[in-house]
CSV table of C-alpha atoms in Angstrom, one decimal:
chain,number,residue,atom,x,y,z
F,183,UNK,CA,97.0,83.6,114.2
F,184,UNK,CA,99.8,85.9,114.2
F,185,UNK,CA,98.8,89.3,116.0
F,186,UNK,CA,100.9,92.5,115.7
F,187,UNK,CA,99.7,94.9,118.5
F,188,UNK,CA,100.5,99.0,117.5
F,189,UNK,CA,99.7,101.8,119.6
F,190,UNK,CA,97.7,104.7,118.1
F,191,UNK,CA,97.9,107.8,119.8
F,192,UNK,CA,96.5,111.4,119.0
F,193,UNK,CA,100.2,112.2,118.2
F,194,UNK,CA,102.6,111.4,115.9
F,195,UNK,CA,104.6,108.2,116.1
F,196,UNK,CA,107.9,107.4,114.8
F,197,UNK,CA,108.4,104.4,112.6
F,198,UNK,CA,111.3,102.5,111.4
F,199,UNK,CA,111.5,100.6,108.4
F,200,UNK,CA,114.2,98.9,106.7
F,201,UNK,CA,114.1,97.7,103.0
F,202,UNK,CA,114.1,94.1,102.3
F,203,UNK,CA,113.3,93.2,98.7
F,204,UNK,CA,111.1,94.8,95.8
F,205,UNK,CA,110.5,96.1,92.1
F,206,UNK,CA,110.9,99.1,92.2
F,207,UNK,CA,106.8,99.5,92.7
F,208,UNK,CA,105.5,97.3,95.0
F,209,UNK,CA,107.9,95.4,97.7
F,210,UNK,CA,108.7,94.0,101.5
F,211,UNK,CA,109.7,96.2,104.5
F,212,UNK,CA,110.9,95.1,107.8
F,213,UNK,CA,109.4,97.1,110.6
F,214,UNK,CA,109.9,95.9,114.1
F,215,UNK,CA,111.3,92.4,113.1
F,216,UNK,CA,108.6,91.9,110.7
F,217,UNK,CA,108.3,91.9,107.4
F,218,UNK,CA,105.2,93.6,105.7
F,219,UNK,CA,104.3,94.6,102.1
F,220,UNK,CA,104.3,97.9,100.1
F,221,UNK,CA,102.9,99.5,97.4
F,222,UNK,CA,104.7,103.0,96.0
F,223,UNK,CA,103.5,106.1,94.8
F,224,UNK,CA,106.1,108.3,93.6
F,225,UNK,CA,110.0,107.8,93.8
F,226,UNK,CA,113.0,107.6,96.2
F,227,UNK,CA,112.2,104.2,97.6
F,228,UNK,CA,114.5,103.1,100.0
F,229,UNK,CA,117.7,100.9,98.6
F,230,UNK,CA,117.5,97.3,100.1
F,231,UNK,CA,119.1,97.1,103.6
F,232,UNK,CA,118.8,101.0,104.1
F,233,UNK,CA,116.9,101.9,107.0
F,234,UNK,CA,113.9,105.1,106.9
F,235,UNK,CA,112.0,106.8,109.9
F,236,UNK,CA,109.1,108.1,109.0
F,237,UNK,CA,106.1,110.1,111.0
F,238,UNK,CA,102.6,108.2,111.3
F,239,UNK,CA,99.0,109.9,111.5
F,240,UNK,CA,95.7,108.8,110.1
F,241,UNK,CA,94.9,109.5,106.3
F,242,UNK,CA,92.4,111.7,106.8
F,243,UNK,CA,95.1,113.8,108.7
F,244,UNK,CA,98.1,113.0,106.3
F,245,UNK,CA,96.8,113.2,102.6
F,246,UNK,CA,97.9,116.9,102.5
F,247,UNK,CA,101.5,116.5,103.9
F,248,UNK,CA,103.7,114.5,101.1
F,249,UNK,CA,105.8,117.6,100.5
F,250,UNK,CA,106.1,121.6,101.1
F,251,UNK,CA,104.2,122.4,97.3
F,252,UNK,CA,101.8,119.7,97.8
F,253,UNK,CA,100.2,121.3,101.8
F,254,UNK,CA,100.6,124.9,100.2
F,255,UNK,CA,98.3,123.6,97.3
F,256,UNK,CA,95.7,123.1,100.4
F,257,UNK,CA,96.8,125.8,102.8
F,258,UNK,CA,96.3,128.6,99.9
F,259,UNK,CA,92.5,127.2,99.9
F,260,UNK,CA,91.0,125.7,103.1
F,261,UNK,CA,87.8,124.7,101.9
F,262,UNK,CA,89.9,121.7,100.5
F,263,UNK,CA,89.7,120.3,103.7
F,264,UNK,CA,86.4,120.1,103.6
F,265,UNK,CA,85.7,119.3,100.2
F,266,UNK,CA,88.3,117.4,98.1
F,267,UNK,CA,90.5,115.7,101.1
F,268,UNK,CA,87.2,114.2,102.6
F,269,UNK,CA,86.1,113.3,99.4
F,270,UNK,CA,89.9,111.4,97.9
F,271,UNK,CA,89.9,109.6,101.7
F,272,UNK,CA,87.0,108.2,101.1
F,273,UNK,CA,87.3,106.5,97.5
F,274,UNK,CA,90.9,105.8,98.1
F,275,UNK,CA,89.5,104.1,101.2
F,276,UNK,CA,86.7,101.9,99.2
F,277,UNK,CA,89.3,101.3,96.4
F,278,UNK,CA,91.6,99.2,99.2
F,279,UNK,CA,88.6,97.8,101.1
F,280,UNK,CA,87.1,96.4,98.0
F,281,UNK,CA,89.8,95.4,95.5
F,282,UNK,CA,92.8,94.1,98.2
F,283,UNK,CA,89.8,92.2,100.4
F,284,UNK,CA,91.1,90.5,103.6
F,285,UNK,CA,88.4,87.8,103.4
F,286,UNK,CA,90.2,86.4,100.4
F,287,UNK,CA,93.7,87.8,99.9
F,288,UNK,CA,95.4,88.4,103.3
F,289,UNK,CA,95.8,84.1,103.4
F,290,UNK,CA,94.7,81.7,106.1
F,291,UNK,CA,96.0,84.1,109.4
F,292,UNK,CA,94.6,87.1,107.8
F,293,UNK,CA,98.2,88.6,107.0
F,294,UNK,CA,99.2,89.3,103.6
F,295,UNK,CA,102.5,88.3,104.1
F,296,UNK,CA,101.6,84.8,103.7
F,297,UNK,CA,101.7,85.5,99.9
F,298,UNK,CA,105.1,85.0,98.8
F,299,UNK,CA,107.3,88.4,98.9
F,300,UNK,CA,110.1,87.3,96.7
F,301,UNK,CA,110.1,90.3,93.9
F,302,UNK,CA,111.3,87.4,90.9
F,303,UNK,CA,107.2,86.6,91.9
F,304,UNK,CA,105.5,90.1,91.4
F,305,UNK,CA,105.6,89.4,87.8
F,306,UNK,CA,102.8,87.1,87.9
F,307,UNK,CA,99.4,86.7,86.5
F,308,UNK,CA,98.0,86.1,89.8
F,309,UNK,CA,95.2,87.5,91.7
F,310,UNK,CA,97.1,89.2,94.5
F,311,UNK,CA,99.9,90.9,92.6
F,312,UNK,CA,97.4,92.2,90.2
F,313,UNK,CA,95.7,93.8,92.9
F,314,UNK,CA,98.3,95.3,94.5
F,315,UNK,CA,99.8,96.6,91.0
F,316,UNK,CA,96.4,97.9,90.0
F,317,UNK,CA,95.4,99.1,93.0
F,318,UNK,CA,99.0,100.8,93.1
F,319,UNK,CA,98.0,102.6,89.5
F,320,UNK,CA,95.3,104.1,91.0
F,321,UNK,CA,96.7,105.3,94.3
F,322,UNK,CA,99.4,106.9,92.3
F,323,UNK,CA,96.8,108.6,90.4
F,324,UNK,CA,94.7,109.7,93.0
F,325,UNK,CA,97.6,111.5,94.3
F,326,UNK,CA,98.5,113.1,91.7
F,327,UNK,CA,95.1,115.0,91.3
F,328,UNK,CA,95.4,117.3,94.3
F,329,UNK,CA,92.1,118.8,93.7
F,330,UNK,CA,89.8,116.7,92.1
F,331,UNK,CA,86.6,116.3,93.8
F,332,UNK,CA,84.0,115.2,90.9
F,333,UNK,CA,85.1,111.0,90.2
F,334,UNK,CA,81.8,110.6,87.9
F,335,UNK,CA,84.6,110.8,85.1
F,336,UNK,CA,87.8,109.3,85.4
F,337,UNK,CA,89.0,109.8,81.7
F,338,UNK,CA,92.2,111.6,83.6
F,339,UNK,CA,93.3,108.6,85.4
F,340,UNK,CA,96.0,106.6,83.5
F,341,UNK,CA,96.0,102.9,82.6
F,342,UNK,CA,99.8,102.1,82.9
F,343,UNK,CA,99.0,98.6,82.2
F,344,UNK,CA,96.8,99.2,79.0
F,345,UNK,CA,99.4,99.4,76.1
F,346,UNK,CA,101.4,96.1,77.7
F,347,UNK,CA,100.1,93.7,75.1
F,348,UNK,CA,100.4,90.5,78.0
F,349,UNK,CA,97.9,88.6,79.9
F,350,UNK,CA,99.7,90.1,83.2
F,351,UNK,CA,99.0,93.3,81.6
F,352,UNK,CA,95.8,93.0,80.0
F,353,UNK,CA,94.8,91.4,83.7
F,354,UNK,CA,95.5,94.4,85.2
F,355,UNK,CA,94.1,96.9,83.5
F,356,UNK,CA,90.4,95.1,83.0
F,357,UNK,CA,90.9,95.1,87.5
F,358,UNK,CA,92.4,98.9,86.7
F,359,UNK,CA,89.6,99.9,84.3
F,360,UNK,CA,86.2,98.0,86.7
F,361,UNK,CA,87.8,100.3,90.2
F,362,UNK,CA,87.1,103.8,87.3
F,363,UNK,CA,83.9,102.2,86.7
F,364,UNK,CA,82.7,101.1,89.9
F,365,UNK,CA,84.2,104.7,91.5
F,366,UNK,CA,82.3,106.7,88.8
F,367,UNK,CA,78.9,105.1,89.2
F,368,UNK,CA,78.9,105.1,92.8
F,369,UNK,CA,80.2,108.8,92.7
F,370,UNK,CA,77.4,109.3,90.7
F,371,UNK,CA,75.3,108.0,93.4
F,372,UNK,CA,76.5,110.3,96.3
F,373,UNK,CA,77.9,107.2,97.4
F,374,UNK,CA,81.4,108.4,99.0
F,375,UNK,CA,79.2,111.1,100.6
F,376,UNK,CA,78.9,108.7,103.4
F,377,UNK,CA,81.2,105.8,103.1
F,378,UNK,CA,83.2,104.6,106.1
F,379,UNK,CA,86.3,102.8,105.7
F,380,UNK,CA,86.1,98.9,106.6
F,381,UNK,CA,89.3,98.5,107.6
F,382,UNK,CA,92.4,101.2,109.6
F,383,UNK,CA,94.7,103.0,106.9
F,384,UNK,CA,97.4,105.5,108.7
F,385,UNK,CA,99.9,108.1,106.7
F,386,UNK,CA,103.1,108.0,107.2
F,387,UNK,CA,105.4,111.0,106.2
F,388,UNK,CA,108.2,113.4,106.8
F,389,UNK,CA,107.4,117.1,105.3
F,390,UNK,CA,110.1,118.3,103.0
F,391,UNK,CA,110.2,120.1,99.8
F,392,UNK,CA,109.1,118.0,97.1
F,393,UNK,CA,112.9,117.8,95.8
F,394,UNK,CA,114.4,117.2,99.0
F,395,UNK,CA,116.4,113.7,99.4
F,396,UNK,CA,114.2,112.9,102.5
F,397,UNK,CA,110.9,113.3,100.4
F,398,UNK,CA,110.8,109.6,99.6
F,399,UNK,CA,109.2,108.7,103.4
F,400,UNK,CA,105.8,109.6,102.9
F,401,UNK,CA,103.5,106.8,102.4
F,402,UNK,CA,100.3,105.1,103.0
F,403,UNK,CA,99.8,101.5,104.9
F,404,UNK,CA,96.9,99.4,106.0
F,405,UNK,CA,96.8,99.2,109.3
F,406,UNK,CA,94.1,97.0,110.9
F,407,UNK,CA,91.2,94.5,110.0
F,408,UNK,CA,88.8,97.2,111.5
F,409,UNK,CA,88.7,100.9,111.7
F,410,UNK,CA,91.2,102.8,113.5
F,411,UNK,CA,89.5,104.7,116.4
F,412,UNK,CA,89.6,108.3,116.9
F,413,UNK,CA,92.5,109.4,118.5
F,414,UNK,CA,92.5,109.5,122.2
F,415,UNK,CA,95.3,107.8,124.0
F,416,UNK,CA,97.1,104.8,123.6
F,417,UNK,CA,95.0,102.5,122.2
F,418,UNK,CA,96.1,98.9,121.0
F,419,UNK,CA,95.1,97.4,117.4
F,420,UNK,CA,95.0,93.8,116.4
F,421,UNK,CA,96.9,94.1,113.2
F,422,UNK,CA,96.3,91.2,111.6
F,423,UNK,CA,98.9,92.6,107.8
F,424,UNK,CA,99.7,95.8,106.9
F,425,UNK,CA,100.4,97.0,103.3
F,426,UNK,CA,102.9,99.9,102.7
F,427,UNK,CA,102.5,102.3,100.0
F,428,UNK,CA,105.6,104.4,99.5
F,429,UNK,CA,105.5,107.3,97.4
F,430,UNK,CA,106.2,107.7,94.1
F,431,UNK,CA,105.8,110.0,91.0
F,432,UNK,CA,103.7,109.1,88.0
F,433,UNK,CA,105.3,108.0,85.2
F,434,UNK,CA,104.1,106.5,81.7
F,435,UNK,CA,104.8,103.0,81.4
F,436,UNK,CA,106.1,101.6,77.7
């Protein structure tokens, strides 16, 4: 098994990352000599070969700090952070424990990199792309709902994949359309009142003004097969495939 050992540390840590191939949504980084996958939320992905730097914290921490408009939205009302903050953490958290599962998708080391990371292959009607695509719609969504609290209805989440007429398509928006349906009954249930994440997702960002060139670095990755421990010193992780998430903005697809 290939193990990746990262330290977590109450602070901030820098990371590097360096474009290696992708679609323009979903795609390969190289950080540290290795190659890893990523999923993007809003635009200004890195051009292939260009190098980033980015900050890293945990999700909880970093799901207010994408750009300068998008913390004011939170800092002009702080009971967000007790409220909708806790509340988006925890479904996006169940969404990528549940529909991009380790047991099954990370291959035979438990590193999704195994799959093959040529972008000519994101195309296809296969199990782990649609994940990432779908689960990529609903990130981007999620997002872009700064305030939303109450997921029993989810009629204001988009379906990029719906109108696509192709079995890739139709694939991934039935996987699109079961995460509102399975997040809107177990909302109904109180269920994210208590969930716990299965796995360790960290934030990484650079705050900017949302039109600032730099704005693209924020993102989201997966970072360990178990939860990532409170912060308190450097701590080492077995991290067994990370997923990136770059940011980019919502737009309809044809």
């Amino acid at each position: 098994m290939i193990i990746t050992l990262l330290a977590a540390t109450a602070s901030a840590e820098t990371v590097t990352v360096t474009g290696v191939d992708d679609n323009g949504e979903m795609g390969i980084y190289n950080i540290a000599g290795q190659n890893y996958w990523w999923m993007c939320i809003e635009p200004g992905t890195p051009a292939l070969n260009a190098t980033i730097s980015a900050e890293s914290m945990s999700l909880l921490d970093g799901w207010d700090q994408q750009n300068l408009e998008r913390l004011n939205i939170y800092q002009s009302d702080l009971s967000l952070y007790t409220t909708v903050i806790p509340k988006q953490v925890a479904v996006m958290s169940y969404v990528l424990d549940t529909y991009l599962p380790w047991s099954t998708l990370a291959g035979a080391s438990g590193r999704f990199i195994e799959q093959d990371n040529s972008s000519a292959s994101y195309g296809n009607n296969e199990t782990f792309y649609n994940s990432m695509m779908a689960i990529q719609n609903f990130l981007a969504e999620t997002h872009g709902k700064a305030v939303k609290s109450d997921f029993t209805n989810m009629s204001d989440y988009l379906d990029y994949f719906a109108s696509l007429g192709t079995p890739v398509g139709d694939a991934r928006s039935l996987m699109f359309q079961n995460m509102l349906t399975d997040v809107a009954a177990k909302d109904g249930a109180n269920f994210f009142d208590t969930y716990t994440a299965q796995h360790g997702y960290l934030v990484i960002n650079t705050l900017f003004a949302e039109a600032a060139p730099e704005n693209w670095q924020d993102g989201l990755m997966i970072y360990s097969l178990a939860p990532v421990p409170e912060p308190g010193g450097a701590v080492l992780i077995a991290c067994c495939g990370i997923v990136w998430m770059l940011r980019r903005r919502r737009f309809a697809r044809a």
